[in-house]
PDB file of C-alpha atoms in Angstrom:
ATOM      1  CA  MET X1374      67.408  14.159-105.710  1.00  0.00           C
ATOM      2  CA  SER X1375      63.583  13.559-107.217  1.00  0.00           C
ATOM      3  CA  ALA X1376      60.141  14.639-105.252  1.00  0.00           C
ATOM      4  CA  ASP X1377      59.335  10.830-105.030  1.00  0.00           C
ATOM      5  CA  ASP X1378      63.036   9.992-103.364  1.00  0.00           C
ATOM      6  CA  ARG X1379      62.488  13.375-101.127  1.00  0.00           C
ATOM      7  CA  ALA X1380      59.329  12.244 -99.930  1.00  0.00           C
ATOM      8  CA  ASP X1381      60.534   8.731 -99.475  1.00  0.00           C
ATOM      9  CA  LEU X1382      63.322   9.667 -97.094  1.00  0.00           C
ATOM     10  CA  GLU X1383      61.179  11.718 -95.262  1.00  0.00           C
ATOM     11  CA  ALA X1384      58.894   9.022 -94.667  1.00  0.00           C
ATOM     12  CA  ARG X1385      61.909   6.863 -93.672  1.00  0.00           C
ATOM     13  CA  LEU X1386      63.208   9.513 -91.280  1.00  0.00           C
ATOM     14  CA  ALA X1387      59.528  10.205 -89.867  1.00  0.00           C
ATOM     15  CA  ALA X1388      59.067   6.241 -89.324  1.00  0.00           C
ATOM     16  CA  ALA X1389      62.580   6.304 -87.523  1.00  0.00           C
ATOM     17  CA  GLN X1390      62.163   9.304 -85.522  1.00  0.00           C
ATOM     18  CA  ALA X1391      58.637   7.070 -84.405  1.00  0.00           C
ATOM     19  CA  GLU X1392      60.235   3.808 -83.644  1.00  0.00           C
ATOM     20  CA  ALA X1393      62.984   5.926 -81.406  1.00  0.00           C
ATOM     21  CA  ALA X1394      60.188   7.748 -79.562  1.00  0.00           C
ATOM     22  CA  ARG X1395      58.435   4.189 -78.825  1.00  0.00           C
ATOM     23  CA  LEU X1396      61.899   2.683 -77.761  1.00  0.00           C
ATOM     24  CA  GLU X1397      62.688   5.554 -75.364  1.00  0.00           C
ATOM     25  CA  ALA X1398      58.977   5.118 -74.090  1.00  0.00           C
ATOM     26  CA  GLN X1399      59.575   1.405 -73.436  1.00  0.00           C
ATOM     27  CA  ILE X1400      63.029   2.145 -71.445  1.00  0.00           C
ATOM     28  CA  ALA X1401      61.427   4.835 -69.585  1.00  0.00           C
ATOM     29  CA  SER X1402      58.275   2.190 -68.786  1.00  0.00           C
ATOM     30  CA  THR X1403      60.486  -0.499 -67.707  1.00  0.00           C
ATOM     31  CA  THR X1404      62.958   1.678 -65.458  1.00  0.00           C
ATOM     32  CA  ALA X1405      60.070   2.929 -63.901  1.00  0.00           C
ATOM     33  CA  TRP X1406      58.907   0.065 -62.577  1.00  0.00           C
ATOM     34  CA  TRP X1407      60.816  -0.039 -59.854  1.00  0.00           C
ATOM     35  CA  SER X1408      61.626   3.352 -59.298  1.00  0.00           C
ATOM     36  CA  THR X1409      61.915   4.841 -55.785  1.00  0.00           C
ATOM     37  CA  GLY X1410      62.953   7.688 -54.305  1.00  0.00           C
ATOM     38  CA  ILE X1411      65.022   6.120 -51.459  1.00  0.00           C
ATOM     39  CA  THR X1412      68.412   4.927 -53.099  1.00  0.00           C
ATOM     40  CA  LYS X1413      70.014   6.340 -56.316  1.00  0.00           C
ATOM     41  CA  ILE X1414      72.397   3.926 -57.729  1.00  0.00           C
ATOM     42  CA  GLU X1415      74.446   4.147 -60.699  1.00  0.00           C
ATOM     43  CA  PRO X1416      77.754   2.812 -61.463  1.00  0.00           C
ATOM     44  CA  GLY X1417      80.226   3.934 -58.947  1.00  0.00           C
ATOM     45  CA  VAL X1418      77.502   5.884 -57.090  1.00  0.00           C
ATOM     46  CA  ILE X1419      75.112   5.239 -54.068  1.00  0.00           C
ATOM     47  CA  GLU X1420      73.058   8.252 -52.767  1.00  0.00           C
ATOM     48  CA  LEU X1421      70.575   7.461 -49.636  1.00  0.00           C
ATOM     49  CA  ARG X1422      67.876  10.143 -50.253  1.00  0.00           C
ATOM     50  CA  GLY X1423      70.099  12.172 -52.108  1.00  0.00           C
ATOM     51  CA  TYR X1424      73.224  11.903 -49.403  1.00  0.00           C
ATOM     52  CA  PRO X1425      76.302  10.347 -51.280  1.00  0.00           C
ATOM     53  CA  VAL X1426      76.987   7.484 -48.581  1.00  0.00           C
ATOM     54  CA  GLN X1427      80.503   8.303 -48.730  1.00  0.00           C
ATOM     55  CA  GLN X1428      79.115  11.478 -46.956  1.00  0.00           C
ATOM     56  CA  LEU X1429      77.431   9.535 -44.204  1.00  0.00           C
ATOM     57  CA  ILE X1430      79.812   7.240 -43.643  1.00  0.00           C
ATOM     58  CA  GLY X1431      81.561   8.194 -40.112  1.00  0.00           C
ATOM     59  CA  ASN X1432      79.172  11.303 -40.176  1.00  0.00           C
ATOM     60  CA  LEU X1433      75.641  10.015 -39.485  1.00  0.00           C
ATOM     61  CA  GLY X1434      74.475   7.314 -36.801  1.00  0.00           C
ATOM     62  CA  PHE X1435      72.379   4.349 -37.600  1.00  0.00           C
ATOM     63  CA  VAL X1436      69.598   5.656 -36.048  1.00  0.00           C
ATOM     64  CA  GLU X1437      69.616   8.943 -37.858  1.00  0.00           C
ATOM     65  CA  THR X1438      70.374   6.797 -40.951  1.00  0.00           C
ATOM     66  CA  VAL X1439      66.910   4.584 -40.084  1.00  0.00           C
ATOM     67  CA  TRP X1440      65.296   8.228 -39.617  1.00  0.00           C
ATOM     68  CA  LEU X1441      66.415   9.326 -43.169  1.00  0.00           C
ATOM     69  CA  MET X1442      65.645   5.962 -44.857  1.00  0.00           C
ATOM     70  CA  THR X1443      62.366   6.113 -43.839  1.00  0.00           C
ATOM     71  CA  ARG X1444      61.153   9.617 -43.184  1.00  0.00           C
ATOM     72  CA  GLY X1445      63.327  11.411 -46.101  1.00  0.00           C
ATOM     73  CA  GLU X1446      64.942  13.685 -43.995  1.00  0.00           C
ATOM     74  CA  ARG X1447      67.666  13.913 -41.269  1.00  0.00           C
ATOM     75  CA  PRO X1448      66.256  14.350 -37.788  1.00  0.00           C
ATOM     76  CA  GLU X1449      67.585  16.762 -35.260  1.00  0.00           C
ATOM     77  CA  PRO X1450      69.839  15.421 -32.531  1.00  0.00           C
ATOM     78  CA  ALA X1451      67.548  15.287 -29.944  1.00  0.00           C
ATOM     79  CA  GLN X1452      64.941  13.889 -32.157  1.00  0.00           C
ATOM     80  CA  ALA X1453      67.066  11.245 -32.824  1.00  0.00           C
ATOM     81  CA  ALA X1454      68.346  10.776 -29.214  1.00  0.00           C
ATOM     82  CA  LEU X1455      64.481  10.013 -28.325  1.00  0.00           C
ATOM     83  CA  LEU X1456      64.376   7.641 -31.267  1.00  0.00           C
ATOM     84  CA  GLU X1457      67.274   5.868 -29.756  1.00  0.00           C
ATOM     85  CA  ALA X1458      66.562   5.620 -26.752  1.00  0.00           C
ATOM     86  CA  ALA X1459      62.861   3.507 -27.614  1.00  0.00           C
ATOM     87  CA  LEU X1460      64.612   1.607 -29.302  1.00  0.00           C
ATOM     88  CA  VAL X1461      67.106   0.720 -26.798  1.00  0.00           C
ATOM     89  CA  ALA X1462      64.438   0.095 -24.029  1.00  0.00           C
ATOM     90  CA  SER X1463      62.766  -2.866 -26.899  1.00  0.00           C
ATOM     91  CA  VAL X1464      65.604  -4.630 -27.597  1.00  0.00           C
ATOM     92  CA  ASP X1465      65.213  -7.846 -25.653  1.00  0.00           C
ATOM     93  CA  HIS X1466      62.528  -8.979 -23.086  1.00  0.00           C
ATOM     94  CA  GLY X1467      64.231 -12.787 -22.528  1.00  0.00           C
ATOM     95  CA  PRO X1468      64.169 -16.489 -23.848  1.00  0.00           C
ATOM     96  CA  GLN X1469      60.645 -17.185 -22.927  1.00  0.00           C
ATOM     97  CA  ALA X1470      59.630 -14.583 -25.268  1.00  0.00           C
ATOM     98  CA  PRO X1471      57.887 -16.232 -28.117  1.00  0.00           C
ATOM     99  CA  SER X1472      60.207 -14.267 -30.714  1.00  0.00           C
ATOM    100  CA  ILE X1473      63.370 -14.821 -28.953  1.00  0.00           C
ATOM    101  CA  ALA X1474      62.439 -18.682 -28.171  1.00  0.00           C
ATOM    102  CA  GLY X1475      61.436 -19.182 -31.825  1.00  0.00           C
ATOM    103  CA  ALA X1476      65.042 -17.991 -32.803  1.00  0.00           C
ATOM    104  CA  ARG X1477      66.830 -20.532 -30.151  1.00  0.00           C
ATOM    105  CA  MET X1478      64.911 -23.551 -31.266  1.00  0.00           C
ATOM    106  CA  ALA X1479      65.267 -22.222 -34.897  1.00  0.00           C
ATOM    107  CA  ILE X1480      69.111 -22.549 -34.620  1.00  0.00           C
ATOM    108  CA  THR X1481      69.305 -26.112 -32.869  1.00  0.00           C
ATOM    109  CA  CYS X1482      67.605 -27.175 -36.214  1.00  0.00           C
ATOM    110  CA  GLY X1483      70.508 -26.784 -38.367  1.00  0.00           C
ATOM    111  CA  VAL X1484      69.234 -23.579 -40.029  1.00  0.00           C
ATOM    112  CA  GLY X1485      71.258 -20.588 -41.069  1.00  0.00           C
ATOM    113  CA  LEU X1486      71.392 -17.632 -38.557  1.00  0.00           C
ATOM    114  CA  ASN X1487      69.527 -15.647 -40.961  1.00  0.00           C
ATOM    115  CA  SER X1488      66.965 -17.856 -40.757  1.00  0.00           C
ATOM    116  CA  ALA X1489      66.677 -18.063 -37.103  1.00  0.00           C
ATOM    117  CA  VAL X1490      66.228 -14.412 -36.930  1.00  0.00           C
ATOM    118  CA  ALA X1491      63.627 -14.534 -39.295  1.00  0.00           C
ATOM    119  CA  ASN X1492      62.155 -17.280 -37.687  1.00  0.00           C
ATOM    120  CA  GLY X1493      61.572 -14.763 -34.551  1.00  0.00           C
ATOM    121  CA  VAL X1494      60.874 -12.026 -36.721  1.00  0.00           C
ATOM    122  CA  ASN X1495      58.113 -13.669 -38.326  1.00  0.00           C
ATOM    123  CA  VAL X1496      56.088 -14.577 -34.321  1.00  0.00           C
ATOM    124  CA  LEU X1497      56.146 -10.546 -34.314  1.00  0.00           C
ATOM    125  CA  GLY X1498      52.211 -10.123 -34.923  1.00  0.00           C
ATOM    126  CA  ASP X1499      48.897  -8.387 -33.378  1.00  0.00           C
ATOM    127  CA  THR X1500      49.198 -10.491 -30.151  1.00  0.00           C
ATOM    128  CA  HIS X1501      53.192 -10.191 -29.978  1.00  0.00           C
ATOM    129  CA  GLY X1502      54.534  -7.217 -30.734  1.00  0.00           C
ATOM    130  CA  GLY X1503      51.553  -5.356 -32.328  1.00  0.00           C
ATOM    131  CA  ALA X1504      50.577  -3.587 -29.088  1.00  0.00           C
ATOM    132  CA  GLY X1505      52.864  -0.416 -29.793  1.00  0.00           C
ATOM    133  CA  GLN X1506      51.292  -0.237 -33.232  1.00  0.00           C
ATOM    134  CA  GLN X1507      47.783  -0.331 -31.730  1.00  0.00           C
ATOM    135  CA  CYS X1508      48.807   1.763 -28.712  1.00  0.00           C
ATOM    136  CA  VAL X1509      49.700   4.393 -31.114  1.00  0.00           C
ATOM    137  CA  GLN X1510      46.673   4.449 -33.209  1.00  0.00           C
ATOM    138  CA  LEU X1511      44.744   5.083 -29.717  1.00  0.00           C
ATOM    139  CA  LEU X1512      46.586   7.716 -28.832  1.00  0.00           C
ATOM    140  CA  ASN X1513      46.350   9.239 -32.500  1.00  0.00           C
ATOM    141  CA  ARG X1514      42.218   9.044 -31.848  1.00  0.00           C
ATOM    142  CA  LEU X1515      42.775  10.489 -28.381  1.00  0.00           C
ATOM    143  CA  VAL X1516      44.898  13.629 -29.382  1.00  0.00           C
ATOM    144  CA  ALA X1517      42.959  14.071 -32.745  1.00  0.00           C
ATOM    145  CA  SER X1518      39.118  13.810 -30.807  1.00  0.00           C
ATOM    146  CA  HIS X1519      40.760  16.317 -28.078  1.00  0.00           C
ATOM    147  CA  ARG X1520      41.476  18.917 -30.784  1.00  0.00           C
ATOM    148  CA  ASP X1521      38.267  18.529 -32.456  1.00  0.00           C
ATOM    149  CA  THR X1522      35.877  18.593 -29.906  1.00  0.00           C
ATOM    150  CA  GLY X1523      37.637  20.182 -26.888  1.00  0.00           C
ATOM    151  CA  ALA X1524      36.639  17.285 -24.860  1.00  0.00           C
ATOM    152  CA  PRO X1525      38.762  16.483 -21.753  1.00  0.00           C
ATOM    153  CA  LEU X1526      41.429  14.043 -22.124  1.00  0.00           C
ATOM    154  CA  ASP X1527      40.520  12.143 -19.016  1.00  0.00           C
ATOM    155  CA  GLU X1528      36.889  11.920 -20.158  1.00  0.00           C
ATOM    156  CA  LEU X1529      37.919  10.849 -23.777  1.00  0.00           C
ATOM    157  CA  ALA X1530      40.368   8.194 -22.193  1.00  0.00           C
ATOM    158  CA  ALA X1531      37.707   6.720 -19.904  1.00  0.00           C
ATOM    159  CA  ALA X1532      35.491   6.221 -22.863  1.00  0.00           C
ATOM    160  CA  GLU X1533      38.755   4.301 -24.508  1.00  0.00           C
ATOM    161  CA  VAL X1534      38.819   2.110 -21.595  1.00  0.00           C
ATOM    162  CA  ALA X1535      35.491   1.507 -21.457  1.00  0.00           C
ATOM    163  CA  ALA X1536      35.183   0.655 -25.192  1.00  0.00           C
ATOM    164  CA  HIS X1537      37.878  -1.839 -24.919  1.00  0.00           C
ATOM    165  CA  LYS X1538      36.259  -3.448 -21.657  1.00  0.00           C
ATOM    166  CA  ALA X1539      33.159  -3.782 -23.666  1.00  0.00           C
ATOM    167  CA  ARG X1540      34.843  -5.689 -26.208  1.00  0.00           C
ATOM    168  CA  GLY X1541      36.830  -7.956 -23.669  1.00  0.00           C
ATOM    169  CA  GLU X1542      39.860  -6.861 -24.782  1.00  0.00           C
ATOM    170  CA  PHE X1543      43.519  -4.755 -22.921  1.00  0.00           C
ATOM    171  CA  VAL X1544      43.952  -1.493 -23.361  1.00  0.00           C
ATOM    172  CA  PRO X1545      47.412  -1.632 -25.678  1.00  0.00           C
ATOM    173  CA  GLY X1546      50.353  -0.470 -23.980  1.00  0.00           C
ATOM    174  CA  PHE X1547      49.145  -0.559 -20.481  1.00  0.00           C
ATOM    175  CA  GLY X1548      49.221  -3.540 -18.000  1.00  0.00           C
ATOM    176  CA  HIS X1549      52.068  -6.473 -18.120  1.00  0.00           C
ATOM    177  CA  ARG X1550      51.648 -10.164 -17.460  1.00  0.00           C
ATOM    178  CA  PHE X1551      55.046  -9.933 -15.861  1.00  0.00           C
ATOM    179  CA  HIS X1552      56.231  -6.841 -14.408  1.00  0.00           C
ATOM    180  CA  PRO X1553      53.948  -5.239 -11.774  1.00  0.00           C
ATOM    181  CA  ARG X1554      55.679  -2.038 -12.991  1.00  0.00           C
ATOM    182  CA  ASP X1555      57.576  -2.131 -15.556  1.00  0.00           C
ATOM    183  CA  PRO X1556      61.306  -1.071 -14.977  1.00  0.00           C
ATOM    184  CA  ARG X1557      61.283   0.660 -18.478  1.00  0.00           C
ATOM    185  CA  ARG X1558      58.432   3.118 -18.181  1.00  0.00           C
ATOM    186  CA  ASP X1559      59.991   5.673 -16.198  1.00  0.00           C
ATOM    187  CA  PRO X1560      63.182   6.404 -17.370  1.00  0.00           C
ATOM    188  CA  LEU X1561      61.868   6.742 -20.980  1.00  0.00           C
ATOM    189  CA  LEU X1562      58.901   8.541 -19.893  1.00  0.00           C
ATOM    190  CA  ALA X1563      61.713  11.034 -18.232  1.00  0.00           C
ATOM    191  CA  LEU X1564      62.888  11.748 -21.618  1.00  0.00           C
ATOM    192  CA  VAL X1565      59.745  12.494 -23.282  1.00  0.00           C
ATOM    193  CA  GLU X1566      59.184  14.898 -20.500  1.00  0.00           C
ATOM    194  CA  ARG X1567      62.234  16.411 -20.788  1.00  0.00           C
ATOM    195  CA  ALA X1568      61.903  17.058 -24.593  1.00  0.00           C
ATOM    196  CA  ARG X1569      58.648  18.300 -23.964  1.00  0.00           C
ATOM    197  CA  ASP X1570      59.846  20.891 -21.742  1.00  0.00           C
ATOM    198  CA  GLU X1571      63.027  21.633 -24.557  1.00  0.00           C
ATOM    199  CA  GLY X1572      60.459  21.910 -27.165  1.00  0.00           C
ATOM    200  CA  VAL X1573      61.411  18.829 -29.235  1.00  0.00           C
ATOM    201  CA  VAL X1574      58.045  17.165 -28.924  1.00  0.00           C
ATOM    202  CA  GLU X1575      54.679  18.687 -28.108  1.00  0.00           C
ATOM    203  CA  GLY X1576      53.467  16.675 -25.372  1.00  0.00           C
ATOM    204  CA  SER X1577      50.000  15.679 -26.889  1.00  0.00           C
ATOM    205  CA  HIS X1578      50.643  12.126 -26.835  1.00  0.00           C
ATOM    206  CA  LEU X1579      51.923  11.988 -23.534  1.00  0.00           C
ATOM    207  CA  ASP X1580      48.994  13.648 -21.952  1.00  0.00           C
ATOM    208  CA  ALA X1581      46.778  11.234 -23.464  1.00  0.00           C
ATOM    209  CA  ALA X1582      48.998   8.248 -22.459  1.00  0.00           C
ATOM    210  CA  LEU X1583      48.859   9.595 -18.869  1.00  0.00           C
ATOM    211  CA  ALA X1584      44.993  10.501 -19.242  1.00  0.00           C
ATOM    212  CA  VAL X1585      44.634   6.696 -19.927  1.00  0.00           C
ATOM    213  CA  GLU X1586      47.046   5.462 -17.065  1.00  0.00           C
ATOM    214  CA  GLY X1587      45.216   7.856 -14.902  1.00  0.00           C
ATOM    215  CA  VAL X1588      42.023   6.186 -15.809  1.00  0.00           C
ATOM    216  CA  LEU X1589      43.786   2.641 -15.417  1.00  0.00           C
ATOM    217  CA  ALA X1590      45.278   3.158 -11.812  1.00  0.00           C
ATOM    218  CA  SER X1591      42.744   2.184  -9.685  1.00  0.00           C
ATOM    219  CA  ARG X1592      43.525  -1.174 -11.558  1.00  0.00           C
ATOM    220  CA  ASN X1593      46.953  -0.836 -10.861  1.00  0.00           C
ATOM    221  CA  VAL X1594      47.688  -0.992 -14.288  1.00  0.00           C
ATOM    222  CA  PRO X1595      50.537   1.581 -15.431  1.00  0.00           C
ATOM    223  CA  MET X1596      51.918   2.251 -18.778  1.00  0.00           C
ATOM    224  CA  ASN X1597      54.386  -1.045 -20.190  1.00  0.00           C
ATOM    225  CA  ILE X1598      57.026  -0.547 -22.842  1.00  0.00           C
ATOM    226  CA  ASP X1599      54.726  -0.548 -25.585  1.00  0.00           C
ATOM    227  CA  GLY X1600      52.683   2.185 -24.123  1.00  0.00           C
ATOM    228  CA  VAL X1601      56.056   4.730 -23.421  1.00  0.00           C
ATOM    229  CA  SER X1602      57.305   3.512 -26.809  1.00  0.00           C
ATOM    230  CA  ALA X1603      53.742   4.456 -28.423  1.00  0.00           C
ATOM    231  CA  VAL X1604      54.196   7.874 -26.897  1.00  0.00           C
ATOM    232  CA  VAL X1605      57.550   8.202 -28.205  1.00  0.00           C
ATOM    233  CA  TYR X1606      56.195   7.353 -31.950  1.00  0.00           C
ATOM    234  CA  GLY X1607      53.632   9.545 -31.674  1.00  0.00           C
ATOM    235  CA  GLU X1608      55.341  12.607 -30.326  1.00  0.00           C
ATOM    236  CA  LEU X1609      57.715  12.017 -33.187  1.00  0.00           C
ATOM    237  CA  GLY X1610      55.267  11.639 -35.665  1.00  0.00           C
ATOM    238  CA  ILE X1611      55.639   8.224 -36.470  1.00  0.00           C
ATOM    239  CA  GLU X1612      53.072   6.410 -38.508  1.00  0.00           C
ATOM    240  CA  PRO X1613      51.349   3.582 -36.619  1.00  0.00           C
ATOM    241  CA  GLU X1614      52.560   0.852 -38.824  1.00  0.00           C
ATOM    242  CA  LEU X1615      56.124   2.249 -39.394  1.00  0.00           C
ATOM    243  CA  ALA X1616      56.285   2.208 -35.376  1.00  0.00           C
ATOM    244  CA  ARG X1617      55.962  -1.791 -35.275  1.00  0.00           C
ATOM    245  CA  GLY X1618      58.259  -1.673 -37.857  1.00  0.00           C
ATOM    246  CA  LEU X1619      60.636  -0.151 -35.693  1.00  0.00           C
ATOM    247  CA  PHE X1620      59.963  -2.187 -32.777  1.00  0.00           C
ATOM    248  CA  VAL X1621      60.833  -5.034 -35.250  1.00  0.00           C
ATOM    249  CA  LEU X1622      64.238  -3.763 -36.236  1.00  0.00           C
ATOM    250  CA  SER X1623      64.885  -3.173 -32.484  1.00  0.00           C
ATOM    251  CA  ARG X1624      63.816  -6.613 -31.345  1.00  0.00           C
ATOM    252  CA  SER X1625      66.165  -8.028 -34.021  1.00  0.00           C
ATOM    253  CA  VAL X1626      68.966  -7.139 -31.911  1.00  0.00           C
ATOM    254  CA  GLY X1627      67.808  -9.393 -29.207  1.00  0.00           C
ATOM    255  CA  ILE X1628      66.990 -12.073 -31.442  1.00  0.00           C
ATOM    256  CA  LEU X1629      70.164 -12.040 -33.482  1.00  0.00           C
ATOM    257  CA  ALA X1630      72.262 -11.852 -29.966  1.00  0.00           C
ATOM    258  CA  HIS X1631      69.939 -15.308 -28.661  1.00  0.00           C
ATOM    259  CA  ALA X1632      69.905 -17.355 -31.721  1.00  0.00           C
ATOM    260  CA  TRP X1633      73.963 -16.396 -32.089  1.00  0.00           C
ATOM    261  CA  GLU X1634      74.297 -17.440 -27.821  1.00  0.00           C
ATOM    262  CA  GLU X1635      72.055 -20.711 -28.640  1.00  0.00           C
ATOM    263  CA  ARG X1636      74.384 -21.468 -31.991  1.00  0.00           C
ATOM    264  CA  GLY X1637      77.536 -21.983 -29.186  1.00  0.00           C
ATOM    265  CA  SER X1638      75.406 -24.085 -26.864  1.00  0.00           C
ATOM    266  CA  GLY X1639      75.969 -27.460 -29.165  1.00  0.00           C
ATOM    267  CA  GLN X1640      72.306 -28.009 -27.951  1.00  0.00           C
ATOM    268  CA  ARG X1641      70.526 -30.028 -31.264  1.00  0.00           C
ATOM    269  CA  ILE X1642      66.426 -29.982 -31.599  1.00  0.00           C
ATOM    270  CA  LYS X1643      65.915 -27.722 -28.848  1.00  0.00           C
ATOM    271  CA  GLY X1644      62.098 -28.048 -28.394  1.00  0.00           C
ATOM    272  CA  PRO X1645      59.663 -25.861 -25.978  1.00  0.00           C
ATOM    273  CA  LEU X1646      60.124 -28.510 -23.205  1.00  0.00           C
ATOM    274  CA  PRO X1647      63.350 -29.500 -21.719  1.00  0.00           C
ATOM    275  CA  LYS X1648      64.577 -33.041 -22.083  1.00  0.00           C
ATOM    276  CA  GLY X1649      62.347 -35.640 -20.000  1.00  0.00           C
ATOM    277  CA  PHE X1650      59.505 -33.145 -19.970  1.00  0.00           C
ATOM    278  CA  LEU X1651      56.325 -33.988 -22.245  1.00  0.00           C
ATOM    279  CA  ALA X1652      53.465 -32.046 -22.781  1.00  0.00           C
ATOM    280  CA  ASP X1653      49.993 -33.063 -21.242  1.00  0.00           C
ATOM    281  CA  TYR X1654      48.113 -35.124 -23.385  1.00  0.00           C
ATOM    282  CA  THR X1655      44.142 -34.256 -23.509  1.00  0.00           C
ATOM    283  CA  GLY X1656      42.889 -36.275 -26.098  1.00  0.00           C
ATOM    284  CA  PRO X1657      40.549 -39.351 -25.850  1.00  0.00           C
ATOM    285  CA  ALA X1658      42.144 -42.438 -24.225  1.00  0.00           C
ATOM    286  CA  THR X1659      43.770 -45.335 -26.162  1.00  0.00           C
ATOM    287  CA  ARG X1660      41.196 -46.877 -28.380  1.00  0.00           C
ATOM    288  CA  ASP X1661      41.424 -49.723 -30.686  1.00  0.00           C
ATOM    289  CA  LEU X1662      40.699 -48.978 -34.452  1.00  0.00           C
TER     290      LEU X1662
END
């Protein structure tokens, strides 16, 4: 082979190697587009956070799987039990709740069950469904301030309550428009106290919530389900926004149950008022154009 032929061959080889490297980089960039540390999917392979799904089936509970999927590792049994208690406590609050009512009305309009559930979930916002997240944030502030400054929790709680009052805002997680004392408070709080005594959780968020409740005691405003759930989420180290997501997951069960029940009622286009009732009209009197 002549020197020219050898040089030509080497040039072609170098060009081919460069093209292969370019294609490899392009493929890597493409597969990285939806990269995830949650689920590994290949033909015949499903792994959740590194665990083969066939090992999880029948061996890991649903709440444990929720923890694994959202937080990356399996919970301790006592942690999973505490989270499950909070999720059970939040599952439903009757057809007068906007999220439930919305789903029940939607299902009578001929939409599918999934659309009715989505309709209910989509009204869970800052006002209806957001107090738990807001309370976790409040408790996080109190716990952090107490640790950083050493100020007594009751003083910090009083300042938080005063700040909310000055802004004309409710203290999230305390008081209930329907229940003088939320029936979900005591059993769930007792589980948190037991978990603290057993060393499962630290108890700092529990102390912060009780301090706020103490400040509000003169007004008879006890902790509600959002507050006591926030204690659970805070003690378990769950971020505030994820706490709301877990509440939505819990309430979805109630929304589903109500939508399914309403599906069987045979009602069509069920509005917010029973038949024969019309909303009050408060606009101008009838007038000519």
